Amino acid sequence: MNEQDFYQEFEVFSRKNPRSGLMHQFSLLAPNEEMAMILAQENFMRREEVMDVWVVPSSSIRHMTDEERQALTQRIDNKNYRTTKAYGYLRKKWQDKEQGMLDEQEIMSWKEVKKHRG
Amino acid sequence: MDKRNEALLDLLYQCADDDLLVSFRGSEWLGLAPHVEADVAFSSITQNTMGHAVYFYRLLQELGEGDVDVLAHERPALKRRNAIYLEKRNGDGQYDEDPYFDWALAVVRGYFYETYKRVKLISLTASSYEPLAICAKRILPEQRYHLAYWKEWMKQLQQSSPIAREKIRTRIEEAWSQSLDLFDFGQYEQTLLNEGYITDPLELKQQWLAELQSTVKDLPSRPLEQLKNGRNGEHTTDLDVALATLSEVYQTDPVAQW
Amino acid sequence: MYHYLEHQKGSNTNEDPILYENFMQRIENGDKIEANDWMPSEYRDTLIKLISMHGISEIMGALPEKEWVPKAPSLERKLAIMAKVQDEMGHGQLLLRVTEDLMKPYGRNRQHLMEDLLSGRLKFHNVFHMPTKTWADAGMVGWLVDGAAIISQTNMLDASYGPYQRALQRICKEEVFHAQHGESIIMALAEGTDAQQKILQDSLNRWWPSLLMFFGPASAETTGSSKQEITIKYNIRKSTNEELRQAFLDKYMPRVFSLGLTVPDETMHYDDVQEKWIYQQPDWNEFKQIIQNKGPRSKERLKVREIAYSNNSWVREALAVAGGDRP
Ligand SMILES: [Fe+2]
Ligand SMILES: [Fe+2]
């Protein structure tokens, strides 16, 4: 007898906490999405935190082809201007002026706003 | 010994032995489930369940009953308090030679037991014995997955092929005639209820039945029956074989460090 | 690890030379090949052979240890070995998935892999044809068989095939737990009673030839032909069988001796001049027999797998049509 239809492919994604990205874990075989869901976590995330799990039929995923990956993902490594890498020299300049650098750590710390009285 | 204390110990043995036997049967299934992915997930449930048994044995250890491994490995069948449906072997054959195990039994027992365990644990969260209430609160969140897993299998197999429906039906019939002692808390039951250690089993049975009715199409209409009463230390030869297996290495030298 | 590639029929290498050249260039650049990328059929077939054998060995490898799962001598040991064997089934799952995607162009799936295993077409690793007679054997498998497996698996962590290499990352992380799990069992026995020490030494004596065989013969001449070169050519693994065996001995021999254990080979020693371990060759003819499913426990293990598979086929057939909550 044929069991072929039992073996549907699902891709499993999970999220660790509300801030983390969705991460592709692996794929599994299951007869349907309900069963895929009940199997996913203990197959791939039994040693880690999980906040959310997605199962997606593999056939529903349009991934890049080999050609696309080679054609569309190649960038020249000259985009430092888009990153902080280009501005490291500022640290010294600010230092000379007895000022701190507005780096990631500093700016992120701004989310804590001092409370005012009254 | 004070009767209240004896009653409490008996209840803890029932909880510990139930989980030990369920996880022992689960451990025999490891590597043999119908589907690799289902096997891996099932094993997590088995490990969790054995972990729960360890919690209960530890409560007994704290009450001076002895080391958890002594309690799990050395007590003769007569002293075991698990319900007898839980000691039932997984099907025909031996786990290491010819495991003609029945997945329908695993599903029915898994679903029936986890449903039972849930209503029992919820009751225990209000137990007057504080350490037991704390233990139940710790176990409950983890146990939800166990119930969800078996419930899904139950739902799906019932909606599937005639062969599967028939296998499930047969195993439900069987469970019906062997699981009454799940709702018996043994010789100290009245003391347990008087002391507020746990809820009246008749009440738990109603809750259990209500959950089953929401998932199982045609439950037998007759009342539950029992072959023997495991809560009183009555057991089948399946338990003797299980105990011999689970303590085989341990018994070669019970005082050695393993 | 020895991958039994000699049982593979010759692959067609009449590939488009430009595609082939590009492909080899990518591999040499350290690019990872993905499941749907163009690949020479020799590469695909080599991967299928290698990974299906690796995957099915994980699944068959669960059995000898599994025999000791319900018997483990304490609740902690029961839990640990259960988690360990669960991982091995999980490794099987990962590797079967990788294989299944590779086999897709041939219209083959997991059912075919299981059928191939049961019919004897798909081989599993020599160590898993051996009996586990005592609890010490469960420890020996966890310590040294997993140790050997770690050596061969980490050797492929940079494999050119992306999905395999990703599966190996997951696997090797779990192997850290396996290594310590094995050490823990062995350590307790080595520091235990006389009887415990004795079952431990007996176990090592029994497992010794199998451990040497684990990595396969040093050269093709030993067993007829070996295609270890193919896996190196395609950047799937880096080292030869003998290099891996030497690495295993480097890592584990000092540990073995430090526990007061001996190996059943008086000639065994490290040669400072040649900078390698000198050991007596195991019986490679016996090895050939073992991997042809004529080992001491081959039939029994296949029987267990066959029963578990066919006795439960009604479940897969039932849900192949059920569709769960599908509307
Ligand atoms: Fe493994
Ligand atoms: Fe391992």
mmCIF file of N, CA and C in Angstrom, chain A residues 1-9 11 25-29 31-32 34-35 42-48 58 63 65-66 69-70, chain C residues 26 34 36-38 86-87 93-94 97-98 100-101 104 109-111 167 170 174 177 309 313 315-317 319-320 323-326:
data_model
loop_
_atom_site.group_PDB
_atom_site.id
_atom_site.type_symbol
_atom_site.label_atom_id
_atom_site.label_comp_id
_atom_site.label_asym_id
_atom_site.label_seq_id
_atom_site.Cartn_x
_atom_site.Cartn_y
_atom_site.Cartn_z
ATOM 1 N N MET A 1 0.825 -1.217 0.000
ATOM 2 C CA MET A 1 0.000 0.000 0.000
ATOM 3 C C MET A 1 0.855 1.260 0.000
ATOM 4 N N ASN A 2 0.285 2.303 -0.498
ATOM 5 C CA ASN A 2 1.073 3.516 -0.614
ATOM 6 C C ASN A 2 0.828 4.472 0.550
ATOM 7 N N GLU A 3 1.922 4.886 1.146
ATOM 8 C CA GLU A 3 1.810 5.813 2.264
ATOM 9 C C GLU A 3 2.214 7.213 1.834
ATOM 10 N N GLN A 4 2.408 7.356 0.533
ATOM 11 C CA GLN A 4 2.945 8.593 -0.013
ATOM 12 C C GLN A 4 2.259 9.844 0.538
ATOM 13 N N ASP A 5 0.929 9.796 0.624
ATOM 14 C CA ASP A 5 0.194 10.989 1.053
ATOM 15 C C ASP A 5 0.386 11.317 2.532
ATOM 16 N N PHE A 6 0.946 10.371 3.263
ATOM 17 C CA PHE A 6 1.219 10.642 4.681
ATOM 18 C C PHE A 6 2.403 11.591 4.797
ATOM 19 N N TYR A 7 3.279 11.506 3.813
ATOM 20 C CA TYR A 7 4.539 12.244 3.897
ATOM 21 C C TYR A 7 4.468 13.608 3.235
ATOM 22 N N GLN A 8 3.736 14.535 3.858
ATOM 23 C CA GLN A 8 3.715 15.912 3.368
ATOM 24 C C GLN A 8 4.856 16.675 4.030
ATOM 25 N N GLU A 9 5.480 17.555 3.247
ATOM 26 C CA GLU A 9 6.610 18.309 3.808
ATOM 27 C C GLU A 9 6.159 19.641 4.388
ATOM 28 N N GLU A 11 7.816 23.166 6.437
ATOM 29 C CA GLU A 11 8.976 23.902 6.950
ATOM 30 C C GLU A 11 8.591 24.433 8.326
ATOM 31 N N GLN A 25 13.931 26.513 11.324
ATOM 32 C CA GLN A 25 14.572 25.478 12.119
ATOM 33 C C GLN A 25 14.981 24.305 11.242
ATOM 34 N N PHE A 26 14.004 23.697 10.599
ATOM 35 C CA PHE A 26 14.279 22.568 9.724
ATOM 36 C C PHE A 26 12.962 22.212 9.057
ATOM 37 N N SER A 27 12.885 21.026 8.487
ATOM 38 C CA SER A 27 11.627 20.614 7.887
ATOM 39 C C SER A 27 11.238 19.265 8.459
ATOM 40 N N LEU A 28 9.983 18.928 8.332
ATOM 41 C CA LEU A 28 9.554 17.612 8.802
ATOM 42 C C LEU A 28 8.468 17.067 7.894
ATOM 43 N N LEU A 29 8.177 15.811 8.066
ATOM 44 C CA LEU A 29 7.095 15.176 7.330
ATOM 45 C C LEU A 29 5.931 14.947 8.285
ATOM 46 N N PRO A 31 1.304 14.257 8.091
ATOM 47 C CA PRO A 31 0.184 14.071 7.160
ATOM 48 C C PRO A 31 -0.658 15.322 6.961
ATOM 49 N N ASN A 32 -0.552 16.294 7.860
ATOM 50 C CA ASN A 32 -1.352 17.518 7.729
ATOM 51 C C ASN A 32 -0.786 18.560 8.673
ATOM 52 N N GLU A 34 -2.042 20.200 11.254
ATOM 53 C CA GLU A 34 -2.283 20.059 12.693
ATOM 54 C C GLU A 34 -1.252 19.113 13.298
ATOM 55 N N MET A 35 -1.011 18.015 12.592
ATOM 56 C CA MET A 35 -0.032 17.056 13.095
ATOM 57 C C MET A 35 1.368 17.669 13.020
ATOM 58 N N GLU A 42 8.938 19.630 19.615
ATOM 59 C CA GLU A 42 9.801 18.633 20.271
ATOM 60 C C GLU A 42 10.811 18.039 19.310
ATOM 61 N N ASN A 43 10.597 18.214 18.008
ATOM 62 C CA ASN A 43 11.603 17.722 17.080
ATOM 63 C C ASN A 43 12.789 18.665 16.968
ATOM 64 N N PHE A 44 12.537 19.951 16.998
ATOM 65 C CA PHE A 44 13.639 20.867 16.703
ATOM 66 C C PHE A 44 13.988 21.842 17.817
ATOM 67 N N MET A 45 13.118 22.001 18.799
ATOM 68 C CA MET A 45 13.372 23.047 19.797
ATOM 69 C C MET A 45 13.229 22.524 21.205
ATOM 70 N N ARG A 46 13.616 21.232 21.400
ATOM 71 C CA ARG A 46 13.385 20.689 22.731
ATOM 72 C C ARG A 46 14.388 21.185 23.752
ATOM 73 N N ARG A 47 15.425 21.885 23.314
ATOM 74 C CA ARG A 47 16.387 22.404 24.272
ATOM 75 C C ARG A 47 16.398 23.923 24.318
ATOM 76 N N GLU A 48 15.461 24.557 23.666
ATOM 77 C CA GLU A 48 15.519 26.014 23.686
ATOM 78 C C GLU A 48 14.157 26.635 23.929
ATOM 79 N N SER A 58 5.900 23.022 2.598
ATOM 80 C CA SER A 58 7.089 23.390 1.814
ATOM 81 C C SER A 58 6.709 23.844 0.418
ATOM 82 N N HIS A 63 11.223 29.882 -3.012
ATOM 83 C CA HIS A 63 12.557 30.337 -2.634
ATOM 84 C C HIS A 63 13.304 30.730 -3.890
ATOM 85 N N THR A 65 15.897 30.611 -6.892
ATOM 86 C CA THR A 65 16.585 29.559 -7.622
ATOM 87 C C THR A 65 18.083 29.809 -7.485
ATOM 88 N N ASP A 66 18.826 28.818 -7.905
ATOM 89 C CA ASP A 66 20.285 28.921 -7.906
ATOM 90 C C ASP A 66 20.725 30.191 -8.651
ATOM 91 N N ARG A 69 19.820 33.359 -6.804
ATOM 92 C CA ARG A 69 20.673 33.587 -5.648
ATOM 93 C C ARG A 69 21.995 34.205 -6.090
ATOM 94 N N GLN A 70 22.460 33.702 -7.226
ATOM 95 C CA GLN A 70 23.743 34.238 -7.688
ATOM 96 C C GLN A 70 23.588 35.615 -8.322
ATOM 97 N N ARG C 26 32.540 26.771 -7.630
ATOM 98 C CA ARG C 26 31.768 27.181 -6.446
ATOM 99 C C ARG C 26 32.216 26.401 -5.219
ATOM 100 N N GLU C 34 22.804 24.281 -2.657
ATOM 101 C CA GLU C 34 21.478 24.087 -2.070
ATOM 102 C C GLU C 34 20.697 23.017 -2.837
ATOM 103 N N ASN C 36 18.057 22.726 -4.565
ATOM 104 C CA ASN C 36 17.529 22.866 -5.918
ATOM 105 C C ASN C 36 18.536 23.420 -6.916
ATOM 106 N N ASP C 37 19.780 23.538 -6.482
ATOM 107 C CA ASP C 37 20.822 24.010 -7.389
ATOM 108 C C ASP C 37 21.212 22.908 -8.376
ATOM 109 N N TRP C 38 21.770 23.337 -9.492
ATOM 110 C CA TRP C 38 22.303 22.346 -10.417
ATOM 111 C C TRP C 38 23.459 21.623 -9.731
ATOM 112 N N GLN C 86 16.570 9.603 21.990
ATOM 113 C CA GLN C 86 15.637 10.495 21.288
ATOM 114 C C GLN C 86 16.396 11.372 20.301
ATOM 115 N N ASP C 87 17.524 11.920 20.749
ATOM 116 C CA ASP C 87 18.346 12.735 19.853
ATOM 117 C C ASP C 87 18.775 11.930 18.628
ATOM 118 N N GLN C 93 15.911 11.783 11.715
ATOM 119 C CA GLN C 93 14.890 12.630 11.085
ATOM 120 C C GLN C 93 15.524 13.704 10.212
ATOM 121 N N LEU C 94 16.515 14.419 10.783
ATOM 122 C CA LEU C 94 17.157 15.508 10.032
ATOM 123 C C LEU C 94 17.789 14.970 8.752
ATOM 124 N N ARG C 97 15.393 13.804 6.084
ATOM 125 C CA ARG C 97 14.825 14.945 5.365
ATOM 126 C C ARG C 97 15.801 15.460 4.296
ATOM 127 N N VAL C 98 17.065 15.528 4.660
ATOM 128 C CA VAL C 98 18.051 16.006 3.686
ATOM 129 C C VAL C 98 18.104 15.040 2.497
ATOM 130 N N GLU C 100 15.762 12.944 1.499
ATOM 131 C CA GLU C 100 14.501 12.931 0.750
ATOM 132 C C GLU C 100 14.465 14.051 -0.284
ATOM 133 N N ASP C 101 14.962 15.216 0.098
ATOM 134 C CA ASP C 101 14.990 16.321 -0.864
ATOM 135 C C ASP C 101 15.928 16.010 -2.032
ATOM 136 N N LYS C 104 14.292 13.543 -4.543
ATOM 137 C CA LYS C 104 13.048 13.962 -5.189
ATOM 138 C C LYS C 104 13.066 13.797 -6.710
ATOM 139 N N ASN C 109 10.961 8.594 -1.843
ATOM 140 C CA ASN C 109 10.700 9.254 -0.566
ATOM 141 C C ASN C 109 11.068 8.355 0.613
ATOM 142 N N ARG C 110 10.595 8.730 1.803
ATOM 143 C CA ARG C 110 10.997 8.000 3.011
ATOM 144 C C ARG C 110 10.564 6.541 2.980
ATOM 145 N N GLN C 111 9.392 6.324 2.413
ATOM 146 C CA GLN C 111 8.911 4.947 2.323
ATOM 147 C C GLN C 111 9.930 4.066 1.596
ATOM 148 N N ALA C 167 22.351 20.466 8.912
ATOM 149 C CA ALA C 167 21.915 19.374 9.796
ATOM 150 C C ALA C 167 23.056 18.992 10.740
ATOM 151 N N ARG C 170 23.461 21.210 13.804
ATOM 152 C CA ARG C 170 22.517 20.852 14.878
ATOM 153 C C ARG C 170 22.982 19.577 15.576
ATOM 154 N N GLU C 174 24.332 18.713 19.626
ATOM 155 C CA GLU C 174 23.747 17.711 20.526
ATOM 156 C C GLU C 174 24.769 16.665 20.934
ATOM 157 N N PHE C 177 26.386 16.915 24.320
ATOM 158 C CA PHE C 177 25.643 16.251 25.403
ATOM 159 C C PHE C 177 25.889 14.740 25.372
ATOM 160 N N TYR C 309 7.894 -1.087 11.668
ATOM 161 C CA TYR C 309 7.470 -0.382 10.456
ATOM 162 C C TYR C 309 6.160 -0.940 9.902
ATOM 163 N N SER C 313 1.899 0.296 9.897
ATOM 164 C CA SER C 313 1.634 0.940 8.606
ATOM 165 C C SER C 313 0.184 1.429 8.533
ATOM 166 N N VAL C 315 -1.361 3.121 10.568
ATOM 167 C CA VAL C 315 -1.451 4.500 11.067
ATOM 168 C C VAL C 315 -1.152 5.476 9.926
ATOM 169 N N ARG C 316 -0.075 5.185 9.193
ATOM 170 C CA ARG C 316 0.292 6.090 8.095
ATOM 171 C C ARG C 316 -0.749 6.039 6.991
ATOM 172 N N GLU C 317 -1.249 4.838 6.718
ATOM 173 C CA GLU C 317 -2.283 4.727 5.683
ATOM 174 C C GLU C 317 -3.548 5.476 6.100
ATOM 175 N N LEU C 319 -3.872 8.084 8.089
ATOM 176 C CA LEU C 319 -3.774 9.551 8.057
ATOM 177 C C LEU C 319 -3.396 10.076 6.682
ATOM 178 N N ALA C 320 -2.951 9.211 5.825
ATOM 179 C CA ALA C 320 -2.704 9.650 4.452
ATOM 180 C C ALA C 320 -4.018 10.081 3.820
ATOM 181 N N GLY C 323 -6.339 13.637 6.832
ATOM 182 C CA GLY C 323 -6.231 15.074 6.643
ATOM 183 C C GLY C 323 -6.586 15.891 7.868
ATOM 184 N N GLY C 324 -6.710 15.249 9.007
ATOM 185 C CA GLY C 324 -6.908 15.969 10.259
ATOM 186 C C GLY C 324 -7.999 17.010 10.162
ATOM 187 N N ASP C 325 -7.652 18.238 10.512
ATOM 188 C CA ASP C 325 -8.647 19.310 10.538
ATOM 189 C C ASP C 325 -8.783 20.014 9.200
ATOM 190 N N ARG C 326 -8.268 19.371 8.159
ATOM 191 C CA ARG C 326 -8.363 20.040 6.856
ATOM 192 C C ARG C 326 -9.821 20.264 6.507
#
